[in-house]
PDB file of C-alpha atoms in Angstrom:
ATOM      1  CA  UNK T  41      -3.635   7.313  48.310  1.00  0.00           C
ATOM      2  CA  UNK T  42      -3.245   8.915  44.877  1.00  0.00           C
ATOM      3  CA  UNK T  43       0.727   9.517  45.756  1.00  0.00           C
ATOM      4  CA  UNK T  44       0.903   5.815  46.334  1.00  0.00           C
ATOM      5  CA  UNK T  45      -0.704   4.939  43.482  1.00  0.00           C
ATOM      6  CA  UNK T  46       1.699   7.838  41.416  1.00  0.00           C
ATOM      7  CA  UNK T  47       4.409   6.034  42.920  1.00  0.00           C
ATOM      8  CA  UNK T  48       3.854   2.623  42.342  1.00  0.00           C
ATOM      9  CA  UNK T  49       3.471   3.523  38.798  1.00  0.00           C
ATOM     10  CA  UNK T  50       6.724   5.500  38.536  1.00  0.00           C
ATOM     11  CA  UNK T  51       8.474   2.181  40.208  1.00  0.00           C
ATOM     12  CA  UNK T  52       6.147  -0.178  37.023  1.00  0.00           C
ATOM     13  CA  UNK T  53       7.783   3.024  34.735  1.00  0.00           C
ATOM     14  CA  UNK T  54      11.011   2.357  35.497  1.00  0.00           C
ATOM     15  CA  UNK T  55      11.450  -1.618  36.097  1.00  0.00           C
ATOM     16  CA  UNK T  56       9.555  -2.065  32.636  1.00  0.00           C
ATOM     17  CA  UNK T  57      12.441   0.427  30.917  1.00  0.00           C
ATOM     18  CA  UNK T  58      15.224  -1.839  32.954  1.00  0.00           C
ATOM     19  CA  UNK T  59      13.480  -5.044  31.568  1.00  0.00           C
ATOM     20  CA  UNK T  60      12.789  -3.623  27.874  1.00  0.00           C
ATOM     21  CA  UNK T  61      16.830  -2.290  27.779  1.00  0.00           C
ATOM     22  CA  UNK T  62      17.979  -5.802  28.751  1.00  0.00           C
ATOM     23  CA  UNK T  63      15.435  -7.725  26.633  1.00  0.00           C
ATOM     24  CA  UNK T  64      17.261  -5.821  23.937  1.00  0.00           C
ATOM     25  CA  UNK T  65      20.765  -6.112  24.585  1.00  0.00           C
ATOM     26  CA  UNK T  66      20.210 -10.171  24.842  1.00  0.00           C
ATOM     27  CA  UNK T  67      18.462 -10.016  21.467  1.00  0.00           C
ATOM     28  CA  UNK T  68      21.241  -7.999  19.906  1.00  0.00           C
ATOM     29  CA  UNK T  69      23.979 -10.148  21.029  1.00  0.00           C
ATOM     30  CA  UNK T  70      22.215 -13.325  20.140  1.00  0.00           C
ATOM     31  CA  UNK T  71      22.016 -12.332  15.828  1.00  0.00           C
ATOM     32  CA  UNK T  72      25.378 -11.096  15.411  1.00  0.00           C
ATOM     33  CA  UNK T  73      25.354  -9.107  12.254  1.00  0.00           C
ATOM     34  CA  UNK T  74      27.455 -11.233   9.195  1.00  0.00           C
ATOM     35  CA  UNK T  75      30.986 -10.082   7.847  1.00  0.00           C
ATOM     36  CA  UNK T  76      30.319  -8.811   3.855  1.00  0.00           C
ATOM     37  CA  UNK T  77      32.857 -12.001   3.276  1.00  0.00           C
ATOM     38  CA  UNK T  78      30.108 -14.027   4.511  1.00  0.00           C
ATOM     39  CA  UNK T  79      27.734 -13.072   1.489  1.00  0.00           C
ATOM     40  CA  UNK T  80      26.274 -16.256  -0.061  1.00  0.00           C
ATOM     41  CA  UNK T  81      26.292 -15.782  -4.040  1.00  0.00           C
ATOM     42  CA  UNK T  82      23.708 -17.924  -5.787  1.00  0.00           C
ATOM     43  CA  UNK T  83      24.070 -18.906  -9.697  1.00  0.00           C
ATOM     44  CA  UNK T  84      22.771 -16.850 -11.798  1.00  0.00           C
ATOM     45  CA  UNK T  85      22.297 -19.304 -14.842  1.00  0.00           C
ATOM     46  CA  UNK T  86      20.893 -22.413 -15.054  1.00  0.00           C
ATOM     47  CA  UNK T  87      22.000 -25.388 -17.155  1.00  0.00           C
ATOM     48  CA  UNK T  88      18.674 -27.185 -18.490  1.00  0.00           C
ATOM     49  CA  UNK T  89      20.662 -29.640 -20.407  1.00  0.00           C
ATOM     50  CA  UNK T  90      21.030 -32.561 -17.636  1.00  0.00           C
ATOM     51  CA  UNK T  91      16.640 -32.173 -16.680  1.00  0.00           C
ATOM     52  CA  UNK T  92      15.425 -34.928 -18.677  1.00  0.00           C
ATOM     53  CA  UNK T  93      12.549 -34.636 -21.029  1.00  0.00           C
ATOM     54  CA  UNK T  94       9.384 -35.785 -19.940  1.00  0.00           C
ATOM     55  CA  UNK T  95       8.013 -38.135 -22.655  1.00  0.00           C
ATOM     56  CA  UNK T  96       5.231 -40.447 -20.700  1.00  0.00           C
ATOM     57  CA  UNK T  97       2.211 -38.339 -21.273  1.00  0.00           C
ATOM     58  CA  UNK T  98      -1.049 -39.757 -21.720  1.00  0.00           C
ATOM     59  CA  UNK T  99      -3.809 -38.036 -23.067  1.00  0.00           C
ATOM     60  CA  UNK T 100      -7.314 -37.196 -21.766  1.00  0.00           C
ATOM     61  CA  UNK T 101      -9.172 -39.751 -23.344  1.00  0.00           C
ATOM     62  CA  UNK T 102      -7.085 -42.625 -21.944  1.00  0.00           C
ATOM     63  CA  UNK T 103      -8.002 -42.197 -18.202  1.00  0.00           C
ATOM     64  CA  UNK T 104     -10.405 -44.495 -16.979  1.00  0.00           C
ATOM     65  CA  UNK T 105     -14.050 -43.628 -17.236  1.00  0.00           C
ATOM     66  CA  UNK T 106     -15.141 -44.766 -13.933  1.00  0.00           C
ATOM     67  CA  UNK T 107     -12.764 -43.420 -12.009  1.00  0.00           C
ATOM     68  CA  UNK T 108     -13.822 -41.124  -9.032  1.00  0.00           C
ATOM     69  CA  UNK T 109     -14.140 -37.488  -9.878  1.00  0.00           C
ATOM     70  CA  UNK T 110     -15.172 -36.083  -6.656  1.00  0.00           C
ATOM     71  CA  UNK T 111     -14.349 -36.399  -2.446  1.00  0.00           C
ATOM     72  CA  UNK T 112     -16.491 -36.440  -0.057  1.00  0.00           C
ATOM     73  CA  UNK T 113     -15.517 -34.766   3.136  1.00  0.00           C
ATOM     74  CA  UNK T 114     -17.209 -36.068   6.240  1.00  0.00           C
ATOM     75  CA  UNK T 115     -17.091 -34.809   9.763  1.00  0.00           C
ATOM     76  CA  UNK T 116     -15.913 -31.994  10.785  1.00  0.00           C
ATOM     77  CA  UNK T 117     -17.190 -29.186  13.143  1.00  0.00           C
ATOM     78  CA  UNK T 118     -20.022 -28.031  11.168  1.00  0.00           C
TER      79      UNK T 118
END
């Protein structure tokens, strides 16, 4: 019984190292590693000249006083 059993896990051994060596082949040839060429360069500067300037601001005291300050949440699983 126990050189069934020592057996049967030495087959498991081995199938599991077949699987885990093609699992990784198919993985490797999926994400081919990029040519140095390929490189994407981002800028390094950035021209705030064209944003435009945001001039609309109100101030605190203008909102509405009665205006909801709060949500109520109801439901739920609690």
């Amino acid at each position: 019984m126990a050189i069934t059993q020592f057996r049967l896990f030495k087959f498991c051994t081995c199938l599991a190292t077949v699987f885990s060596f093609l699992k990784r082949l198919i993985c490797r040839s999926g994400r081919g590693r990029k040519l140095s060429g390929d490189q994407i360069t981002l800028p390094t500067t950035v021209d705030y000249s064209s944003v435009p300037k945001q001039t609309d601001v109100e101030e605190w005291t203008s909102w509405d006083e009665d205006a909801p300050t709060s949500v109520k949440i109801e439901g739920g699983n609690g």
